[in-house]
PDB file of C-alpha atoms in Angstrom:
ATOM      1  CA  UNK A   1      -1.252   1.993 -12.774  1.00 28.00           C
ATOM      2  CA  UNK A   2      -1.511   3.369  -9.341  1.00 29.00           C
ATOM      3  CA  UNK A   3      -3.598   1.489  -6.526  1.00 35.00           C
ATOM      4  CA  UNK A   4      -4.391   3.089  -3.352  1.00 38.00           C
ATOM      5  CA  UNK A   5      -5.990   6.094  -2.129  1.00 37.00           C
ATOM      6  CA  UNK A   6      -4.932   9.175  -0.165  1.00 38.00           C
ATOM      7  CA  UNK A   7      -3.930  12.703  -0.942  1.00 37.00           C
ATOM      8  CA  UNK A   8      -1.350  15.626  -0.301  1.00 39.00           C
ATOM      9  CA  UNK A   9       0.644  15.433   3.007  1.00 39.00           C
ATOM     10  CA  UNK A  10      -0.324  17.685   5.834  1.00 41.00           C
ATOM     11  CA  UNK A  11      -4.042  17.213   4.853  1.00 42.00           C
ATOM     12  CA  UNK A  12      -3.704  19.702   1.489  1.00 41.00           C
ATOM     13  CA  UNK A  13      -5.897  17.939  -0.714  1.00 39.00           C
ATOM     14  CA  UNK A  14      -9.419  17.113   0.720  1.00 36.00           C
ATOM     15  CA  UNK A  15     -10.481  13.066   0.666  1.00 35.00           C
ATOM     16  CA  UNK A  16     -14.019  14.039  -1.543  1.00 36.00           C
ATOM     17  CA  UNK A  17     -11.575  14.482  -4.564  1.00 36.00           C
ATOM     18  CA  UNK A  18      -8.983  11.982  -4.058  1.00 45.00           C
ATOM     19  CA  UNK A  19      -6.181  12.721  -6.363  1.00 71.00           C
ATOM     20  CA  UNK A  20      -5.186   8.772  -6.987  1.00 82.00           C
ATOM     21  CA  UNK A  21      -6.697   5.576  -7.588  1.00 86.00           C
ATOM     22  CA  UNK A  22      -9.042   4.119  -5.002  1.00 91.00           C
ATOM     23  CA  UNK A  23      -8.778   0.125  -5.558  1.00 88.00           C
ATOM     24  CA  UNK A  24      -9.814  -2.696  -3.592  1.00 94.00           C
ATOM     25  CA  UNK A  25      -7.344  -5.409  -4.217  1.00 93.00           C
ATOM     26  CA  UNK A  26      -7.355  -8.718  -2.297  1.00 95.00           C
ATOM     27  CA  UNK A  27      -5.047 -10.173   0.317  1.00 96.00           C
ATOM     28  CA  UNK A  28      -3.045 -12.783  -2.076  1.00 93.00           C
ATOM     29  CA  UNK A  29      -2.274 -10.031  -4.532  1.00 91.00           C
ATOM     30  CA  UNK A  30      -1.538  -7.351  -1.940  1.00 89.00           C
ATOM     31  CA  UNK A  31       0.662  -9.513  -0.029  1.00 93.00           C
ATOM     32  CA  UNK A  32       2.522 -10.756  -3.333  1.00 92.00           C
ATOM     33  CA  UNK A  33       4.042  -7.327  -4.181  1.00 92.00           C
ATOM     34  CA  UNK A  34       5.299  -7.052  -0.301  1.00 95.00           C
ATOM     35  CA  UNK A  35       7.272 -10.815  -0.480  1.00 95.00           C
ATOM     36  CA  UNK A  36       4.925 -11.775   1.957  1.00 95.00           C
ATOM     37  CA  UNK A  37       3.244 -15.009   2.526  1.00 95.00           C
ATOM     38  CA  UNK A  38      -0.614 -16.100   4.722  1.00 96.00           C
ATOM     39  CA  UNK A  39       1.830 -18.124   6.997  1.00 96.00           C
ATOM     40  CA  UNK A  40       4.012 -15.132   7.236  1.00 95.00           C
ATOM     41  CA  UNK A  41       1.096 -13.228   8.253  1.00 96.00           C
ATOM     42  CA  UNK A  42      -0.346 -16.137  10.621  1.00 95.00           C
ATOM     43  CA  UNK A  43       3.303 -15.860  12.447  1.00 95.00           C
ATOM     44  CA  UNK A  44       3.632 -12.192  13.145  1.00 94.00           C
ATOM     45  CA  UNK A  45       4.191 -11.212  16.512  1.00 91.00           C
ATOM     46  CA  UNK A  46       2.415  -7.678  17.058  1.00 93.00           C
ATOM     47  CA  UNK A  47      -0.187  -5.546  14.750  1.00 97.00           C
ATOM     48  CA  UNK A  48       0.717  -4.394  11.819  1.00 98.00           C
ATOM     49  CA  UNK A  49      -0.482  -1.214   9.809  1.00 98.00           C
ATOM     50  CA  UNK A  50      -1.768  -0.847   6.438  1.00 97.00           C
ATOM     51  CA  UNK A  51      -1.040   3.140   5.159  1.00 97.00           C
ATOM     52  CA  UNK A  52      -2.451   3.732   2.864  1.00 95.00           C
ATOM     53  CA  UNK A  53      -5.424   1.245   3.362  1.00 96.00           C
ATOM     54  CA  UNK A  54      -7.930   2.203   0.794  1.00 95.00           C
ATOM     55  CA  UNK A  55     -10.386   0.135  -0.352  1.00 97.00           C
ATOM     56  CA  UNK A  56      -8.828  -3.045   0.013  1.00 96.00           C
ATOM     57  CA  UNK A  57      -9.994  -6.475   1.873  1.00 97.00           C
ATOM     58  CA  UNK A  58      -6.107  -7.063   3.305  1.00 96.00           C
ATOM     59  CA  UNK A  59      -7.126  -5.488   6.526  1.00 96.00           C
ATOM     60  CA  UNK A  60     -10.162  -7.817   6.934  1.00 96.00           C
ATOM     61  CA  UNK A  61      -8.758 -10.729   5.623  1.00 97.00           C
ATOM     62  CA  UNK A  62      -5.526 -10.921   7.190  1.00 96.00           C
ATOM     63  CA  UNK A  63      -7.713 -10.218  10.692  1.00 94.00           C
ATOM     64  CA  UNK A  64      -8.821 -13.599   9.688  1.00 94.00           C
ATOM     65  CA  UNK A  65      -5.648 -15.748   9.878  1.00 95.00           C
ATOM     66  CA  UNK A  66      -5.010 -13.976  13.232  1.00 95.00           C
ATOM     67  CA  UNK A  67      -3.031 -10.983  12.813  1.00 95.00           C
ATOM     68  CA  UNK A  68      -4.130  -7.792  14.239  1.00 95.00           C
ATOM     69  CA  UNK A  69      -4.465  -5.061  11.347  1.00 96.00           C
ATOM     70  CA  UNK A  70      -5.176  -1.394  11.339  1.00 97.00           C
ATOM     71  CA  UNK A  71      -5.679   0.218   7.972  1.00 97.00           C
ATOM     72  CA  UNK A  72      -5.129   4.066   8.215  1.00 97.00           C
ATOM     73  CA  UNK A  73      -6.441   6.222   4.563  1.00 96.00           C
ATOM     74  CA  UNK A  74      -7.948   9.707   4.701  1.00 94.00           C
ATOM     75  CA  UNK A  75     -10.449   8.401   2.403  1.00 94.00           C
ATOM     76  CA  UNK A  76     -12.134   6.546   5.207  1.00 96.00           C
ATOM     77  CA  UNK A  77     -13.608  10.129   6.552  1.00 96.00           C
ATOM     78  CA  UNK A  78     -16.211   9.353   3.594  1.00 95.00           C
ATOM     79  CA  UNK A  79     -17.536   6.481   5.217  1.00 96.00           C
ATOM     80  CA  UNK A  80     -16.818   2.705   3.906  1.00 96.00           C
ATOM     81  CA  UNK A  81     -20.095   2.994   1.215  1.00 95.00           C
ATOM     82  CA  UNK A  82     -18.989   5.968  -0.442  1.00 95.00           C
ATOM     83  CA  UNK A  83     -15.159   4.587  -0.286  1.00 96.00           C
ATOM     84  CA  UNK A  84     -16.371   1.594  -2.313  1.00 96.00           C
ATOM     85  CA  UNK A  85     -18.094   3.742  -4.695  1.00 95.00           C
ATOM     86  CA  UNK A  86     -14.867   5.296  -5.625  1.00 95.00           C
ATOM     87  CA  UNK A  87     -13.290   2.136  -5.843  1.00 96.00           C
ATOM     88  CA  UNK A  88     -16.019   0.982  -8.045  1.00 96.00           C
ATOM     89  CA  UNK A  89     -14.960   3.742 -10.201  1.00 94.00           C
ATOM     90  CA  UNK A  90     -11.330   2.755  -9.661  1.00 92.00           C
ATOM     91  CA  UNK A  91     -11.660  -0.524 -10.940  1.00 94.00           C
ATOM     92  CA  UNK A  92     -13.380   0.608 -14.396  1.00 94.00           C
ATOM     93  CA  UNK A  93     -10.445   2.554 -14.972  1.00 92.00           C
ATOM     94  CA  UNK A  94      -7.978  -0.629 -14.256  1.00 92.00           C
ATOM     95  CA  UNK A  95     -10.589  -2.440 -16.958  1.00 92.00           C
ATOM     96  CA  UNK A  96      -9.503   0.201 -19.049  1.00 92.00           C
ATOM     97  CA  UNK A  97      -6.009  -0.091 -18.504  1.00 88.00           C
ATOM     98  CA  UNK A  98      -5.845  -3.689 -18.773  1.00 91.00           C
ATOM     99  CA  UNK A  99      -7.373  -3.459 -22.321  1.00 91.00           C
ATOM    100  CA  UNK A 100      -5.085  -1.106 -23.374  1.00 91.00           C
ATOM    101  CA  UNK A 101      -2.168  -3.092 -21.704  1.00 88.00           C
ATOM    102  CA  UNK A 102      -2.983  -6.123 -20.580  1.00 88.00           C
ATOM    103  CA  UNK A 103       1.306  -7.135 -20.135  1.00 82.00           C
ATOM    104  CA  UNK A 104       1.477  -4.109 -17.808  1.00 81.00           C
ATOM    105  CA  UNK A 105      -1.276  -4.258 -15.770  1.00 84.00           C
ATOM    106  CA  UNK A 106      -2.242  -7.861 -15.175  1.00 84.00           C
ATOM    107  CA  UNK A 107      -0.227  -9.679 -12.733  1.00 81.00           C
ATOM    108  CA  UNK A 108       1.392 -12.975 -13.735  1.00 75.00           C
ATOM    109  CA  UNK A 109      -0.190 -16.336 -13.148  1.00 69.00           C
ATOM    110  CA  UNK A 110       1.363 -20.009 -12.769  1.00 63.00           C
ATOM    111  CA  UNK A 111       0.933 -20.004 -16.329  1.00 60.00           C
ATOM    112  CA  UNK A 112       1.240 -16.864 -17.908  1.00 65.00           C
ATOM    113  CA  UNK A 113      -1.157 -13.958 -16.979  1.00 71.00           C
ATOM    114  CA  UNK A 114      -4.383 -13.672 -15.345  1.00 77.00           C
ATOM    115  CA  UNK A 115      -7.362 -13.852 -17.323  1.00 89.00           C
ATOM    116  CA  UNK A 116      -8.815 -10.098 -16.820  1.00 91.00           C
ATOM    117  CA  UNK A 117     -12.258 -11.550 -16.225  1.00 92.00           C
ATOM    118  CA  UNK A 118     -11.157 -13.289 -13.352  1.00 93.00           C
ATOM    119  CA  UNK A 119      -8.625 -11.051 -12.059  1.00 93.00           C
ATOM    120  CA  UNK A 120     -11.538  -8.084 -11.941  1.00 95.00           C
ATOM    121  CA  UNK A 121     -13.603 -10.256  -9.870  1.00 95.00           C
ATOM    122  CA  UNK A 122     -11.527 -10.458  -7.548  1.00 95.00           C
ATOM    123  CA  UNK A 123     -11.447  -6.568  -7.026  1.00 96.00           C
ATOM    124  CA  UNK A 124     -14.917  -7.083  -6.817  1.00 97.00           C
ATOM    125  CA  UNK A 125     -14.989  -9.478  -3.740  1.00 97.00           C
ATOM    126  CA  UNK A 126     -12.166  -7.251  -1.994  1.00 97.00           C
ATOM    127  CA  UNK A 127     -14.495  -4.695  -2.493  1.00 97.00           C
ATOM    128  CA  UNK A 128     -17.466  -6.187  -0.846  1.00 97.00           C
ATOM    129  CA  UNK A 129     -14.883  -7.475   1.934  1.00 97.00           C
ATOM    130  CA  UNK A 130     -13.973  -4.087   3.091  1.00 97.00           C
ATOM    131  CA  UNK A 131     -17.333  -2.247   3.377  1.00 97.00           C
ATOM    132  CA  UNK A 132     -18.491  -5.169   5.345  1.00 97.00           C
ATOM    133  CA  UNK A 133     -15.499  -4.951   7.461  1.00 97.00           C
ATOM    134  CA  UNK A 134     -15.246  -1.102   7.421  1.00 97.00           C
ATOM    135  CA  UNK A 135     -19.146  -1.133   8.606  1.00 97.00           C
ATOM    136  CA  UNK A 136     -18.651  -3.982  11.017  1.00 96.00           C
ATOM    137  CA  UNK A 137     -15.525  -2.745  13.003  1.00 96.00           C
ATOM    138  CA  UNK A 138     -14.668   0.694  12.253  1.00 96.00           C
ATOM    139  CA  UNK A 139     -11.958   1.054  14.603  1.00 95.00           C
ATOM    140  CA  UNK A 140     -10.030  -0.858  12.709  1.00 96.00           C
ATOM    141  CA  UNK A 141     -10.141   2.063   9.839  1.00 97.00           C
ATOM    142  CA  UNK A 142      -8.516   5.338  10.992  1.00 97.00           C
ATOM    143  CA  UNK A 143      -9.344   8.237   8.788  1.00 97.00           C
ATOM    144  CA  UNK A 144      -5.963   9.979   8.529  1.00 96.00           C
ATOM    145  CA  UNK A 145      -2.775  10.637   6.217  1.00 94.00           C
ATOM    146  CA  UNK A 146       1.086  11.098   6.025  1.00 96.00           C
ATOM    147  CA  UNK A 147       3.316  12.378   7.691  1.00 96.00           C
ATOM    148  CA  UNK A 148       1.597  12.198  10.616  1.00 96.00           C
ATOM    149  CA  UNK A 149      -0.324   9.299  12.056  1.00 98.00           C
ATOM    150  CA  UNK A 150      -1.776   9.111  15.493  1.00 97.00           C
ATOM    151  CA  UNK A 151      -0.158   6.278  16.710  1.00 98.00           C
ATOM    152  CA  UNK A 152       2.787   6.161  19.279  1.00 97.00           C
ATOM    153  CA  UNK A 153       6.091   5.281  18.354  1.00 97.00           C
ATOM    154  CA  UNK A 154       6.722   1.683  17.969  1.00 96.00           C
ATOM    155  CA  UNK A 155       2.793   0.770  17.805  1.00 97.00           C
ATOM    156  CA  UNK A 156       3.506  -1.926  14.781  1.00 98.00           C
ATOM    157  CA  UNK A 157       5.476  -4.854  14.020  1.00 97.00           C
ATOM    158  CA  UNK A 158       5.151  -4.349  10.573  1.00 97.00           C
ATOM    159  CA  UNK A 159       3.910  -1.374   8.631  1.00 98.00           C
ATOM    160  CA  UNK A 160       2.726  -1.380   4.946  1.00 98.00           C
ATOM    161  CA  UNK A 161       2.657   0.958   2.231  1.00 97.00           C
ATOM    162  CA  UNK A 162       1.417  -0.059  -0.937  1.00 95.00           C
ATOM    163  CA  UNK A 163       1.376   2.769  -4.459  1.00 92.00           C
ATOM    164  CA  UNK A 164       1.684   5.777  -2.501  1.00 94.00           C
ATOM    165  CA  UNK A 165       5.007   7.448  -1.914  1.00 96.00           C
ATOM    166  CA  UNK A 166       6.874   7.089  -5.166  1.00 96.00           C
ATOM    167  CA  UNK A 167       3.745   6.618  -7.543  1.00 92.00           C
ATOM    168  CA  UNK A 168       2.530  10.195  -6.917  1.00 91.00           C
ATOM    169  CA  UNK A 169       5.990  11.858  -7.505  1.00 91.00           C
ATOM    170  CA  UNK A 170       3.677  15.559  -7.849  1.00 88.00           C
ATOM    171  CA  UNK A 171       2.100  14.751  -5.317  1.00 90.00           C
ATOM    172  CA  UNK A 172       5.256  13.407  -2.926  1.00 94.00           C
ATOM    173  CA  UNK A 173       8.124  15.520  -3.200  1.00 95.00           C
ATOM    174  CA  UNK A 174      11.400  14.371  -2.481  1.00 97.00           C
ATOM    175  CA  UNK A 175      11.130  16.246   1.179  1.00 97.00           C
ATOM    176  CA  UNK A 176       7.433  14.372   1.302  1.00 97.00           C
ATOM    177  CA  UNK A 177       8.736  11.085   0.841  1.00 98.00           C
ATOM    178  CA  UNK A 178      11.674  11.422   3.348  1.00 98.00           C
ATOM    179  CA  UNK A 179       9.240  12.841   5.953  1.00 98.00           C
ATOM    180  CA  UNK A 180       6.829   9.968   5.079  1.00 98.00           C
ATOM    181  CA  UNK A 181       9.195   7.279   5.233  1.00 98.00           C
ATOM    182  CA  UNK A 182      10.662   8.557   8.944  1.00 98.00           C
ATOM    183  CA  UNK A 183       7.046   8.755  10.196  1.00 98.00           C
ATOM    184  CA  UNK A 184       6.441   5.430   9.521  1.00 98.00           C
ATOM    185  CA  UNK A 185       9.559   4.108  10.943  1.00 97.00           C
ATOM    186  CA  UNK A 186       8.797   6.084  13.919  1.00 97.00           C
ATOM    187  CA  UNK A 187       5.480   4.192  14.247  1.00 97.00           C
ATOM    188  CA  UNK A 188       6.990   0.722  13.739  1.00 97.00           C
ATOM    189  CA  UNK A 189       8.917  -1.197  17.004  1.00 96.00           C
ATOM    190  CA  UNK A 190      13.087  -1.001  16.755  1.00 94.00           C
ATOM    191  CA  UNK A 191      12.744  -4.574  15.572  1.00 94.00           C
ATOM    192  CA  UNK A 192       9.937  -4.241  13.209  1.00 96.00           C
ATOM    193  CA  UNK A 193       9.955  -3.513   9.482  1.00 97.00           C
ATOM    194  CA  UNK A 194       8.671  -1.166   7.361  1.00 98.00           C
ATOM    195  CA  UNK A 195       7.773  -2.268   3.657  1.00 98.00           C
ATOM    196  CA  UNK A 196       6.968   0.459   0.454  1.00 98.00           C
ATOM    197  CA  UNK A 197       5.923  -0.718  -3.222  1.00 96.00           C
ATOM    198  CA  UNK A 198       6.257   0.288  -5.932  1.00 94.00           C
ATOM    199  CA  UNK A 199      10.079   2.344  -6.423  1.00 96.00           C
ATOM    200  CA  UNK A 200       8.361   3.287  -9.576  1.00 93.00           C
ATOM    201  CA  UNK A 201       5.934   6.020 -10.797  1.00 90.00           C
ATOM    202  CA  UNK A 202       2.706   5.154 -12.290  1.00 81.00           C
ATOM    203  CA  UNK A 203       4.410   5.148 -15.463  1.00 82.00           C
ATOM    204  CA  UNK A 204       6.868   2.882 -14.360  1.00 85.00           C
ATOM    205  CA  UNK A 205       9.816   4.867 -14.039  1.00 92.00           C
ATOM    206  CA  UNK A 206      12.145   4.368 -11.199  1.00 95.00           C
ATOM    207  CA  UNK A 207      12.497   6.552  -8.610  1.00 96.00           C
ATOM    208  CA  UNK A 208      15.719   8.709  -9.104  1.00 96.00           C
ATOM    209  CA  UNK A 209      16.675   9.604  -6.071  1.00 97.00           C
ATOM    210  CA  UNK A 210      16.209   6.590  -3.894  1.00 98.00           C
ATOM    211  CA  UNK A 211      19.994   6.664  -3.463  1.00 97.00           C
ATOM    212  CA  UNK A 212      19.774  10.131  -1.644  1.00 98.00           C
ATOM    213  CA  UNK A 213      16.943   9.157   0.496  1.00 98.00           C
ATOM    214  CA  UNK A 214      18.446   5.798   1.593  1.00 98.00           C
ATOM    215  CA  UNK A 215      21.546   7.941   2.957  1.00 98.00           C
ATOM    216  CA  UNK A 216      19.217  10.324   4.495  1.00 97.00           C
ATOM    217  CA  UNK A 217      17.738   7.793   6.136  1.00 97.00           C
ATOM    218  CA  UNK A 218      21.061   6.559   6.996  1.00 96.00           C
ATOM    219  CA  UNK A 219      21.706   9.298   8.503  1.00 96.00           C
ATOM    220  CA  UNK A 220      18.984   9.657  11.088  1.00 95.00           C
ATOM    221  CA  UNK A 221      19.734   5.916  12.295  1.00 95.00           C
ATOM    222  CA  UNK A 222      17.144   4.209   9.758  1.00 96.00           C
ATOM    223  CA  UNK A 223      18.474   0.900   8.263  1.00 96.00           C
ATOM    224  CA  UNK A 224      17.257   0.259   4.320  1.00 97.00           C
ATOM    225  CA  UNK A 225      17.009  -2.290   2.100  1.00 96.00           C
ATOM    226  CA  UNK A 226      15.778  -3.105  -0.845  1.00 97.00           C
ATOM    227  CA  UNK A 227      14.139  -6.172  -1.780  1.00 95.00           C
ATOM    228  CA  UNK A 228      12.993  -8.176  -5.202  1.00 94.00           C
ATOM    229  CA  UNK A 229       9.481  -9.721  -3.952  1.00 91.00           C
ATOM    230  CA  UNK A 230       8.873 -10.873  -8.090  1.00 83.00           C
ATOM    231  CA  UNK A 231      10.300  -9.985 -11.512  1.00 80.00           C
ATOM    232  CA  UNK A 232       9.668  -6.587 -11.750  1.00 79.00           C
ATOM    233  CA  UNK A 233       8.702  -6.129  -7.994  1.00 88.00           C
ATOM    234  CA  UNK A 234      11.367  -3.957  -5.939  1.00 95.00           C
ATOM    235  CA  UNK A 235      10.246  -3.104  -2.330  1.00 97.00           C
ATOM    236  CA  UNK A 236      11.936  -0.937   0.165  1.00 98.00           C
ATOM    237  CA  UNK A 237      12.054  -1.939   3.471  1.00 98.00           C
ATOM    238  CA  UNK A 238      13.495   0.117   6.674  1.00 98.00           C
ATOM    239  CA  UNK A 239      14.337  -1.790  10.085  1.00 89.00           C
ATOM    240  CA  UNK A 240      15.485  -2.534  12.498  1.00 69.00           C
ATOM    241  CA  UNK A 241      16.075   0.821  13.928  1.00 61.00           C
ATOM    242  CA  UNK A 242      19.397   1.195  15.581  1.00 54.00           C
TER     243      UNK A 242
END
């Protein structure tokens, strides 16, 4: 199941009809799929972007252990109350999902999975998080979308892009996805790092040509890795730049 919001590079698909899931996840369960960790976050040294932002608190509540955050999602031309709504609307459809497959779509606990109950509220308190925030300090939301952000090169320590890229495979062609990827390397400092979950559709099929775009990468002086954050959990990360 896809998570964040955004739609058609080069501004082809308008943000009132967003073509994937608007969600509002919270900072612990955001942070999980990246390998990251709150003192990780407390430690970083420079701002770091969240693209696509949606709906989610991580903005607002990593701002609160002291990192500087922008969030950058076309949806936030709406407006953050009419954001929510859609993310209201998002969330039914994970309830949905989750009855249908709970194993897929709920993420482990200490002891087995999350309770769906539970794990729903806490969409529900992200949600709440991020219009506040959204209201409170919108220049910490920038309404725009890949491949081109209006930030200058090397603006970010660390960049973030969560369900996006490879999720939406008709919506990011291969050509997309490289272009995507080099903008936000471009945005991130030489010795920053650029993180992208999933490598899977929102069926859960691997990418198939992450291979060629590594290479391509390569090729225009962008180091790649990629990382196992959990089991199941495979995030790419570019950086350093050489």
């Amino acid at each position: 199941m896809s998570q964040a919001s955004s739609t058609r590079p080069g501004g082809r698909r308008t943000p009132a009809a967003p073509p994937v899931l608007i969600t509002s996840r919270p900072l612990d369960e955001y942070s999980a799929y990246f390998g990251l960790t709150r003192a990780e976050l407390r430690r970083l040294d420079g701002p770091l972007l969240d693209c696509p932002g949606g709906a989610a608190a991580f903005a607002a509540e990593a701002r609160d252990l002291g990192c500087r955050v922008v969030a950058v999602d076309p949806g936030y031309a709406l407006g953050p109350r009419r954001l929510a709504e859609l993310a209201a609307a998002g969330r039914d459809t994970m309830a949905g999902a989750i009855r249908r497959d709970p194993a897929r779509h709920l993420p482990r606990a200490r002891h087995g999975r999350r309770r769906p109950d539970k794990y729903l509220r806490s969409w529900d308190r992200a949600r709440g998080l991020f219009a506040a925030d959204a209201a409170a300090h919108p220049g910490h939301y920038a309404a725009a979308a890949l491949p081109r952000l209006p930030f200058a090169d090397g603006s970010f320590a660390l960049t973030l892009s969560s369900y996006l890229l490879f999720a939406y495979p008709a919506l990011f062609t291969p050509a997309d996805q490289f272009r995507a990827l080099r903008e936000l390397a471009r945005v991130t400092a030489p010795d920053g790092e650029v993180r992208v979950f999933p490598l899977h559709d929102h069926v859960g099929s691997p990418c198939p040509h992450l291979p060629e775009l590594r290479a391509a990468l390569r090729h225009h002086r962008i180091a790649s890795r990629v990382l196992t954050t959990a089991p199941g959990h495979r995030v790419l990360a570019l950086g350093p730049r050489r």
